[in-house]
PDB file of C-alpha atoms and ligand atoms in Angstrom:
ATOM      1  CA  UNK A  24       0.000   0.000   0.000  1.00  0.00           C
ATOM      2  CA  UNK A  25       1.034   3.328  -0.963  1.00  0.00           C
ATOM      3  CA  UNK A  26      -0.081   6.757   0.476  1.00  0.00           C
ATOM      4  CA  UNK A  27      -0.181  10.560  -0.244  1.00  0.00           C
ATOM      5  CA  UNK A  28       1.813  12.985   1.403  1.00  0.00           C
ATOM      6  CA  UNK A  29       0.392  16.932   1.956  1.00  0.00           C
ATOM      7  CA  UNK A  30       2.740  19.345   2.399  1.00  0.00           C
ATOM      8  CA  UNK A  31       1.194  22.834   3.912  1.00  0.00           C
ATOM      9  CA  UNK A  32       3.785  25.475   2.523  1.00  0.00           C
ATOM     10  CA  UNK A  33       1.204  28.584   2.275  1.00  0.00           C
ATOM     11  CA  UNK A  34       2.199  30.029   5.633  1.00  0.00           C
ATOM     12  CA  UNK A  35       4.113  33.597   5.052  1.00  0.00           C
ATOM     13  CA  UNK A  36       6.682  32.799   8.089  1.00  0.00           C
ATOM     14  CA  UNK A  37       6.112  35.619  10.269  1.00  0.00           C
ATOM     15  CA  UNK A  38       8.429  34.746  13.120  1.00  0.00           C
ATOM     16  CA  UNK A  39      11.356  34.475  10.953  1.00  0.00           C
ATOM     17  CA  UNK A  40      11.170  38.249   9.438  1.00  0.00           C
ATOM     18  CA  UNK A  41      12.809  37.113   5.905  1.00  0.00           C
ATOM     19  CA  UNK A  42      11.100  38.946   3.723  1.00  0.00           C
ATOM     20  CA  UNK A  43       9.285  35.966   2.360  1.00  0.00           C
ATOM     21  CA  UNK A  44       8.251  32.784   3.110  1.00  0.00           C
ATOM     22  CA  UNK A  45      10.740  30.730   5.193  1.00  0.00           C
ATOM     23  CA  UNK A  46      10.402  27.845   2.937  1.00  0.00           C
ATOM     24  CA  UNK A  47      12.573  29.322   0.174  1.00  0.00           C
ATOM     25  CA  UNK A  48      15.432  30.352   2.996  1.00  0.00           C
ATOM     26  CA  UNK A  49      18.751  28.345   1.723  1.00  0.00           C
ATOM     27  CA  UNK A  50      20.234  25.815   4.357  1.00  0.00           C
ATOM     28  CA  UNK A  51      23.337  24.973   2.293  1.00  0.00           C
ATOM     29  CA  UNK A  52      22.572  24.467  -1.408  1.00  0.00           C
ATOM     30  CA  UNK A  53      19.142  23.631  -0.715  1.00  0.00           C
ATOM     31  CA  UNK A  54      15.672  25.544   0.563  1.00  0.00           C
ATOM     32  CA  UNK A  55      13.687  24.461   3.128  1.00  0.00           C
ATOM     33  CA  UNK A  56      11.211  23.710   0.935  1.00  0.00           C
ATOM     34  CA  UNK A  57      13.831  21.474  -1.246  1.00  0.00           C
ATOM     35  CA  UNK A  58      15.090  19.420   1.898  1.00  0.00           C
ATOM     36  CA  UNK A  59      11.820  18.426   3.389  1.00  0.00           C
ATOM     37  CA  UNK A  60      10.340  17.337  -0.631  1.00  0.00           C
ATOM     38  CA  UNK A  61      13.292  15.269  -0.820  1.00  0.00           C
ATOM     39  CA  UNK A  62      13.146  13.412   2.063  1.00  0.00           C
ATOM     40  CA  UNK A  63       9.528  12.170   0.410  1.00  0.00           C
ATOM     41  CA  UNK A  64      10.819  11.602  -3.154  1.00  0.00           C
ATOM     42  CA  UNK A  65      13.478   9.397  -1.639  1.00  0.00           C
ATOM     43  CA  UNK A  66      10.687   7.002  -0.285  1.00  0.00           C
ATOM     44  CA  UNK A  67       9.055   5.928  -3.339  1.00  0.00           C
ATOM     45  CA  UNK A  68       8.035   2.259  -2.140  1.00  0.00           C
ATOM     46  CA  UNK A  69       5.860   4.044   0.239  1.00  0.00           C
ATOM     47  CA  UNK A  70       5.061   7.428  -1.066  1.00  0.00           C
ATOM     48  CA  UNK A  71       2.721   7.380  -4.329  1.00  0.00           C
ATOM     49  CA  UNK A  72       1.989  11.567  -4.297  1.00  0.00           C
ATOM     50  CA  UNK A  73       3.323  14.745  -3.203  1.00  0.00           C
ATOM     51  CA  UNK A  74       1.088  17.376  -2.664  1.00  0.00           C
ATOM     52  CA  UNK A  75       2.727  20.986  -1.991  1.00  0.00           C
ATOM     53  CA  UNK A  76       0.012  23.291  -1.080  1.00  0.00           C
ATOM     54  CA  UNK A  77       1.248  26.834  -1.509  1.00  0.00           C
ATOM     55  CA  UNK A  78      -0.365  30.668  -1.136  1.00  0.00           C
ATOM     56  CA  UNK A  79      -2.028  32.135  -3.705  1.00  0.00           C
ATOM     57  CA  UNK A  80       0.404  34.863  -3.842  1.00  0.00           C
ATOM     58  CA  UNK A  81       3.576  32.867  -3.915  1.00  0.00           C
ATOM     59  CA  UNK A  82       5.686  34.011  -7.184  1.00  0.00           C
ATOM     60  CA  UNK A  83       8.755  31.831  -6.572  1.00  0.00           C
ATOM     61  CA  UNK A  84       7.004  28.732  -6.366  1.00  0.00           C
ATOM     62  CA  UNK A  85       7.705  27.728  -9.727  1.00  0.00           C
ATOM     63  CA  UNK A  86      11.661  28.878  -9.921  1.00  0.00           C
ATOM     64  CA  UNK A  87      12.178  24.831  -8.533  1.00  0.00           C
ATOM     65  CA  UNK A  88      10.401  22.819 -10.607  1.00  0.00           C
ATOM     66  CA  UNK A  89       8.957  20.759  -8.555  1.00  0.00           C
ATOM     67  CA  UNK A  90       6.132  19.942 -10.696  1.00  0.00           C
ATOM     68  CA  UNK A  91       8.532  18.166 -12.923  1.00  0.00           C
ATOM     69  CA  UNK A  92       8.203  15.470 -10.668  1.00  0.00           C
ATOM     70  CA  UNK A  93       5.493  13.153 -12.128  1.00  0.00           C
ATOM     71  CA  UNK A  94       4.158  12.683  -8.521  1.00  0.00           C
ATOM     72  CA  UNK A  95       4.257  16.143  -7.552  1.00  0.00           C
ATOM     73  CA  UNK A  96       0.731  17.631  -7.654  1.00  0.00           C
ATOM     74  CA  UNK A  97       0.232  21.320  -6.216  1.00  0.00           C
ATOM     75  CA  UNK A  98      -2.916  23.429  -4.888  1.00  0.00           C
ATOM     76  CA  UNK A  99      -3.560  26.895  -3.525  1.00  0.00           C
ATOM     77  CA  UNK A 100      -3.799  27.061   0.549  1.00  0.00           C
ATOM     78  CA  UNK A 101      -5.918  29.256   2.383  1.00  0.00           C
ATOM     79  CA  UNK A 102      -5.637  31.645   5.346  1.00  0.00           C
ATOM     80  CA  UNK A 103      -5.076  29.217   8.432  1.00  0.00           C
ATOM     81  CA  UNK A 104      -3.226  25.880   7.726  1.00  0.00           C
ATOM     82  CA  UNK A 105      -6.014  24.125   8.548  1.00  0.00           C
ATOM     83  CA  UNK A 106      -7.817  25.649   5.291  1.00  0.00           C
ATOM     84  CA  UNK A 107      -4.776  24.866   3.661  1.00  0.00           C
ATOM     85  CA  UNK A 108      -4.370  21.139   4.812  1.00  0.00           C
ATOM     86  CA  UNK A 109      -8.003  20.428   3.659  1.00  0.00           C
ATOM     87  CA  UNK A 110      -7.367  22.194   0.378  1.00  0.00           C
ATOM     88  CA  UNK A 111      -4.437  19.175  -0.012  1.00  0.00           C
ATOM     89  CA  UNK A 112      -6.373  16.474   1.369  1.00  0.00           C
ATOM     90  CA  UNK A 113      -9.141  17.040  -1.543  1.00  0.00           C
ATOM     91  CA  UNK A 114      -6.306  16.974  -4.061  1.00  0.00           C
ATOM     92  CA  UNK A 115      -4.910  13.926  -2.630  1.00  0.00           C
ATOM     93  CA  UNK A 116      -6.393  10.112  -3.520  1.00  0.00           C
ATOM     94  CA  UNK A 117      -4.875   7.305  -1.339  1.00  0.00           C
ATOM     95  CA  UNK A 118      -7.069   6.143   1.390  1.00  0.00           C
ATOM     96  CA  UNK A 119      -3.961   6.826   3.772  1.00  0.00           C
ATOM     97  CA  UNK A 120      -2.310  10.438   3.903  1.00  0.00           C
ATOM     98  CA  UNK A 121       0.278  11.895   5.489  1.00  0.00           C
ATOM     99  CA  UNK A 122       0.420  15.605   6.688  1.00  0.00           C
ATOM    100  CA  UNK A 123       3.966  16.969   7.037  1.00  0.00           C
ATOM    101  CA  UNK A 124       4.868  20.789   7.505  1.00  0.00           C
ATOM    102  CA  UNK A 125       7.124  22.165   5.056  1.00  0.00           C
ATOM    103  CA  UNK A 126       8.918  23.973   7.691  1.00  0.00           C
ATOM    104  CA  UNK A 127      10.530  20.621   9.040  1.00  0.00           C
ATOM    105  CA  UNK A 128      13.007  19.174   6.776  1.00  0.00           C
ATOM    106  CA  UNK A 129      15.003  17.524   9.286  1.00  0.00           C
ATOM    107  CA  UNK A 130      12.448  14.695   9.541  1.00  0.00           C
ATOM    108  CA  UNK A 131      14.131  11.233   9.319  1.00  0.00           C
ATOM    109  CA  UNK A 132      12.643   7.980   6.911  1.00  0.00           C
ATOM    110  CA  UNK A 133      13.405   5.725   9.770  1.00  0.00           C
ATOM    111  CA  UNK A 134      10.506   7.663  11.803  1.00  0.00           C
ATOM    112  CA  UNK A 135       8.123   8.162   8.980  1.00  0.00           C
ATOM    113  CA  UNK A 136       8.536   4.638   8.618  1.00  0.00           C
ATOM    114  CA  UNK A 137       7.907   3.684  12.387  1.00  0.00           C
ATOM    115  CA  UNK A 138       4.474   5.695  11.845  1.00  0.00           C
ATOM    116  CA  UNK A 139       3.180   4.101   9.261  1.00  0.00           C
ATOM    117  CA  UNK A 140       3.628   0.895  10.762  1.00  0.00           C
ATOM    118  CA  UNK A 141       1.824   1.998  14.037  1.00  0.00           C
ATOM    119  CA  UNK A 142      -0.556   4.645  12.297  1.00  0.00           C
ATOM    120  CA  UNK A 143      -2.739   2.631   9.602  1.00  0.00           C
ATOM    121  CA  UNK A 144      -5.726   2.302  11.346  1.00  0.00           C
ATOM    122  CA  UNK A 145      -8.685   4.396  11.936  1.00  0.00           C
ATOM    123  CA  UNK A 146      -7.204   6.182  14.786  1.00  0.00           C
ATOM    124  CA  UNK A 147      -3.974   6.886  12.879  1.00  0.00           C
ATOM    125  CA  UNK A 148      -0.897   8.383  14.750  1.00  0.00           C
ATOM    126  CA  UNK A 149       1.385  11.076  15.081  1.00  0.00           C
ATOM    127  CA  UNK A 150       4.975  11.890  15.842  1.00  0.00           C
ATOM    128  CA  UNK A 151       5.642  13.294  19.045  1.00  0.00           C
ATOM    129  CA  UNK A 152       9.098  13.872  21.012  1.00  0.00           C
ATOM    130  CA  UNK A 153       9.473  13.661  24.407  1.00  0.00           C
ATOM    131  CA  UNK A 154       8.751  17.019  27.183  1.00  0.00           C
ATOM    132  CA  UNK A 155      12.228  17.569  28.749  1.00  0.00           C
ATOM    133  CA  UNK A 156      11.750  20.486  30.944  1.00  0.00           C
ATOM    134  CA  UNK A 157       9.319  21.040  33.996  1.00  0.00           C
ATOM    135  CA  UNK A 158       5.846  22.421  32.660  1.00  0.00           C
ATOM    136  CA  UNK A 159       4.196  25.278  34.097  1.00  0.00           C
ATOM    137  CA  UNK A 160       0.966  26.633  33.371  1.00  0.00           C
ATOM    138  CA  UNK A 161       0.338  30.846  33.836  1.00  0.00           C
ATOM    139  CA  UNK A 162      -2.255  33.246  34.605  1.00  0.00           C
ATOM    140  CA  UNK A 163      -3.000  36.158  32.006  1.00  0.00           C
ATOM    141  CA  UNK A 164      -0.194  38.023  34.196  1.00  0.00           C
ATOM    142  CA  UNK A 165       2.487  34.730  33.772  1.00  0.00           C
ATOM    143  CA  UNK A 166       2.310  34.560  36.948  1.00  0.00           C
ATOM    144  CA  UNK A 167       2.303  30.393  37.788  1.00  0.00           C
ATOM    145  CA  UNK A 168      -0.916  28.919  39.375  1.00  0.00           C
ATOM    146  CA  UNK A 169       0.350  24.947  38.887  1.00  0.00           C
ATOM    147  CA  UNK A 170       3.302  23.150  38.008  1.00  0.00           C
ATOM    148  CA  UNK A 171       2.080  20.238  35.303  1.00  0.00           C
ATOM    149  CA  UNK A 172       2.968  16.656  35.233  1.00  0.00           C
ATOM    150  CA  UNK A 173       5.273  15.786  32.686  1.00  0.00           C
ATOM    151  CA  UNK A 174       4.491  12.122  32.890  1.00  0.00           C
ATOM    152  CA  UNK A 175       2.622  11.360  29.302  1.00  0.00           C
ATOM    153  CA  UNK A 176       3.029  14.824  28.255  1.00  0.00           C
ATOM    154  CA  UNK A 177       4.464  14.911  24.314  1.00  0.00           C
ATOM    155  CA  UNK A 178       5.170  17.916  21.633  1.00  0.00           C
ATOM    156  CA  UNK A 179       3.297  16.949  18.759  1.00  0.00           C
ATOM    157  CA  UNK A 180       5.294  17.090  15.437  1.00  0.00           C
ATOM    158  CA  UNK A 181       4.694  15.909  12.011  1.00  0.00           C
ATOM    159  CA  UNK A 182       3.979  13.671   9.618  1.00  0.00           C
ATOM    160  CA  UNK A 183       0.595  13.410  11.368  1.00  0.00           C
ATOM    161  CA  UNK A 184      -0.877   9.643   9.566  1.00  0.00           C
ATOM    162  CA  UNK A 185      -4.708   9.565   8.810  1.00  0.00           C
ATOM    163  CA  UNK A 186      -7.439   8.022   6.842  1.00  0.00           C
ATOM    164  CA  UNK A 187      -7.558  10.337   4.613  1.00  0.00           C
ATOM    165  CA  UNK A 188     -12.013  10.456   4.232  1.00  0.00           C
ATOM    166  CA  UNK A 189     -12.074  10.554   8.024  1.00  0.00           C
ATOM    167  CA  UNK A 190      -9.918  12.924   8.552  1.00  0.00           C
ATOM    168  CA  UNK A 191     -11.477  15.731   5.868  1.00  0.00           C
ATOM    169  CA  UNK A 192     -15.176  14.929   8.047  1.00  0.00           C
ATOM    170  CA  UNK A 193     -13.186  15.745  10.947  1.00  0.00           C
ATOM    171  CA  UNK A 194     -11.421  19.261   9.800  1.00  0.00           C
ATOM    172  CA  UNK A 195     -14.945  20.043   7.998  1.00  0.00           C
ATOM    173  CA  UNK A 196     -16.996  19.582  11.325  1.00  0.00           C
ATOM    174  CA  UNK A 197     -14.710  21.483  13.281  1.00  0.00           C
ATOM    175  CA  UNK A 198     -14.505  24.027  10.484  1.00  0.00           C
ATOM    176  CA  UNK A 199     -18.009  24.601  10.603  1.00  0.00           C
ATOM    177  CA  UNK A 200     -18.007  24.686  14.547  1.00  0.00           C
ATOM    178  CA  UNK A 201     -15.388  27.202  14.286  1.00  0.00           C
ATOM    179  CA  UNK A 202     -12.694  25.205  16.803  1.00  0.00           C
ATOM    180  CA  UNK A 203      -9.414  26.764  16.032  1.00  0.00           C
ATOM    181  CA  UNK A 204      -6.807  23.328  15.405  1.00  0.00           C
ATOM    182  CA  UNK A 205      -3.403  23.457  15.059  1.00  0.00           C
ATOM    183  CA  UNK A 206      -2.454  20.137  14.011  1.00  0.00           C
ATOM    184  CA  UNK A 207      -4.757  16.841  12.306  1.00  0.00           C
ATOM    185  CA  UNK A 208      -4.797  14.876  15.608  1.00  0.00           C
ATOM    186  CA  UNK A 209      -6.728  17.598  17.463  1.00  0.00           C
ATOM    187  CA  UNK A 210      -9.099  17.097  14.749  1.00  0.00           C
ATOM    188  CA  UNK A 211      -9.227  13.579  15.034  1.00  0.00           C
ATOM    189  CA  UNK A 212      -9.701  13.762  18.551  1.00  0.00           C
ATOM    190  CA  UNK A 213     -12.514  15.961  18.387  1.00  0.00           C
ATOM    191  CA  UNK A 214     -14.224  13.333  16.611  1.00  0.00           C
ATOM    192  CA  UNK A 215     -13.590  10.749  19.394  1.00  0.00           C
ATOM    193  CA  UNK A 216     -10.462   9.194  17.681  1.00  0.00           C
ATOM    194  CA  UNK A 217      -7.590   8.846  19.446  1.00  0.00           C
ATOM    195  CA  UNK A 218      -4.456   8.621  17.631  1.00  0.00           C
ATOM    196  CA  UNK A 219      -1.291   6.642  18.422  1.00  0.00           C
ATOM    197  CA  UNK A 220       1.706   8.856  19.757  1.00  0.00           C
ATOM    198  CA  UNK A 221       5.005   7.393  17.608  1.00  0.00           C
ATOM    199  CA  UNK A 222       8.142   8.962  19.482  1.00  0.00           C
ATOM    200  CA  UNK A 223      10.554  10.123  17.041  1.00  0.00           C
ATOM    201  CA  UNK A 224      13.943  11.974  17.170  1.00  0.00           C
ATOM    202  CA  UNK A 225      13.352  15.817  18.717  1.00  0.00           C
ATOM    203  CA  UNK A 226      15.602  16.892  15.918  1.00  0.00           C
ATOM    204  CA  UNK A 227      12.350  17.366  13.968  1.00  0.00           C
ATOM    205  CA  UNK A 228      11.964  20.769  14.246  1.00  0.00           C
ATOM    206  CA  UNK A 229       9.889  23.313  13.103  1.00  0.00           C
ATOM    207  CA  UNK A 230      11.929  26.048  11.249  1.00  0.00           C
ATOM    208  CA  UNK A 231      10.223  28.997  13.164  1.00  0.00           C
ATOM    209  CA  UNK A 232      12.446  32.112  14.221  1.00  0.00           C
ATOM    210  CA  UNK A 233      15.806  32.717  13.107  1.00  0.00           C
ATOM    211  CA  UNK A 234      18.239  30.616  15.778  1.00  0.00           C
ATOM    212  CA  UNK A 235      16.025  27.339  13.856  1.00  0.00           C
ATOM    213  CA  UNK A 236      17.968  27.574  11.120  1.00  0.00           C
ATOM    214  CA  UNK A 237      21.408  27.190  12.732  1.00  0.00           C
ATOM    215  CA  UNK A 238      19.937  24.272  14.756  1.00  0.00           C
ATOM    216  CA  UNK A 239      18.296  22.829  11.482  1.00  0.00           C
ATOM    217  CA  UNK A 240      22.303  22.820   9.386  1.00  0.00           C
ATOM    218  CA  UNK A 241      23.008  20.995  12.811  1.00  0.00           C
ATOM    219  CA  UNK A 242      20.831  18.506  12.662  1.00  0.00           C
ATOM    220  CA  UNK A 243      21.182  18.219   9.003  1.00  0.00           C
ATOM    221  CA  UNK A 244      24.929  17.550   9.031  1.00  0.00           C
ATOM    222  CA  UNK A 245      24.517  15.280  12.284  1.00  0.00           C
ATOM    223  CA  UNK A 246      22.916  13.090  10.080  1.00  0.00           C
ATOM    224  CA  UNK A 247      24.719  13.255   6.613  1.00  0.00           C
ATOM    225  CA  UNK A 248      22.040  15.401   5.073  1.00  0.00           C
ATOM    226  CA  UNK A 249      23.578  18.357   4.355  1.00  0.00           C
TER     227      UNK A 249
HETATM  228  O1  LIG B  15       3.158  29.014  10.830  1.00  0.00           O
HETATM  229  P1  LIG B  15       3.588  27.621  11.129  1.00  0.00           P
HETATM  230  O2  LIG B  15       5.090  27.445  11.043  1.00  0.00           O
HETATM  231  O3  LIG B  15       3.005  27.042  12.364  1.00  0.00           O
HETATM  232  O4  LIG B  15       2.996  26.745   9.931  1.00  0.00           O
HETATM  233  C1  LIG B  15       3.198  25.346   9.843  1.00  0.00           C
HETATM  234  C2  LIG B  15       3.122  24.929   8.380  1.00  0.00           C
HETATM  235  O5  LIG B  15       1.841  25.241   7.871  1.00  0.00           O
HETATM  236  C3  LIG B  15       4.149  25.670   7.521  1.00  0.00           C
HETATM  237  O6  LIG B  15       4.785  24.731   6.675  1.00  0.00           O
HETATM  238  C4  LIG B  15       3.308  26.688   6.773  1.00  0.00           C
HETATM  239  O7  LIG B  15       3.803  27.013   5.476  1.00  0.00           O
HETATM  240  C5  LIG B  15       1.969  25.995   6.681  1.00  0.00           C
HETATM  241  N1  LIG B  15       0.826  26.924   6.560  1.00  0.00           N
HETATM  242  C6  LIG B  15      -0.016  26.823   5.448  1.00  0.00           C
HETATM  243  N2  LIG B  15      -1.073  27.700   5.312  1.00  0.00           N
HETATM  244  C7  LIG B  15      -1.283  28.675   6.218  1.00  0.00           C
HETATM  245  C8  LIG B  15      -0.433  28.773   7.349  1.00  0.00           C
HETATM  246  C9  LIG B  15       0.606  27.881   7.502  1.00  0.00           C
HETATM  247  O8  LIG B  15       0.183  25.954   4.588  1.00  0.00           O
HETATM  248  N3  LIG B  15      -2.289  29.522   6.028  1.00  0.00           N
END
């Protein structure tokens, strides 16, 4: 079996301050956008399509020619990713699909692998790393009213591994309810799923602010990607 991968790369990048989208910053002879494609179109025996969803208003989009790529397909996002996830999932046809953000290209195989051995199922699953420090949680004044337990407490990262048709009912419902989601399992979980937490390797980032894209050349040359 074979799935379809959606990559959400409409964001504008705020955080970083680049000028334009973060995706198209260079981490050695490669964008963002380049590294985390790649690590997809290197796993063929599991990866039928790509699906790059990218802004409306994105004019260097087609400088990389990704489209060349037989099984690179590419839609227009919207203004939260969540709009522009579901935009992807329509364009997408496996019954299986993975959501990745475009702004992690240190993601390794071995983990995508791991969750799609654990995640093929209705309740799917989702890479998570590990909570290292002590958790607090703040008034409006960050002023700490309780220290939380760190026991069973994860980051959620991406690929995020779903049944594709179940997991567009669950984005549309809480669409139309108008709950704000960050990631597909929050979806899913509204909809009385509960997806499998895969731990993978914290190196996963999510190219954010500036200082991510020193950590993500570490990373990247830490394990002979670079
Ligand atoms: O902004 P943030 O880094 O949390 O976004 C995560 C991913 O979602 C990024 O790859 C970004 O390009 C994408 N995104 C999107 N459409 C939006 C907002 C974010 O595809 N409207």
């Amino acid at each position: 079996m074979k799935l379809d991968v959606v990559i959400p790369a409409a964001g504008v990048g705020k955080r970083m301050n680049a000028g334009f989208p973060k995706q198209y910053l260079k981490l050695g002879n490669q964008t963002i956008l380049e590294r985390t494609v790649s690590v997809f179109m290197d796993m063929k025996d599991v990866v039928d399509n790509i699906i790059i969803v990218v802004s409306r208003d994105d004019d260097r989009f087609r400088e990389f020619g990704f489209e060349k790529n037989s099984c690179v397909k590419v839609c227009i996002g919207g203004a939260e990713r969540i709009n522009s996830v579901l935009n992807g999932l329509h364009c997408a046809e496996s019954e299986y699909v993975l959501v990745h953000d475009a702004a992690r290209p240190c993601v390794l195989p071995d983990d995508i692998r791991r969750l799609i051995s654990a995640g093929c199922n209705d309740n799917g699953a989702i890479l998570v790393s590990r909570v290292a420090d002590t958790m607090k949680r703040t008034d409006e004044n960050n002023s700490i009213i309780s220290t939380v337990s760190r026991e069973h407490l994860f980051h959620a990262l991406t690929p995020q591994l779903f049944k594709r048709k179940l997991l567009i009912d669950a984005y549309e419902n809480a669409v139309s309810s108008g709950i704000v989601l960050t990631d597909e399992a929050s979806a899913m979980e509204s909809a009385g799923f509960s997806p499998k937490a895969v731990i993978g390797e914290a190196s996963n980032i999510k190219v954010t602010e500036p200082f991510d894209m020193k950590l993500a050349e570490f990373f990247l040359k830490l394990n002979n990607r670079w």
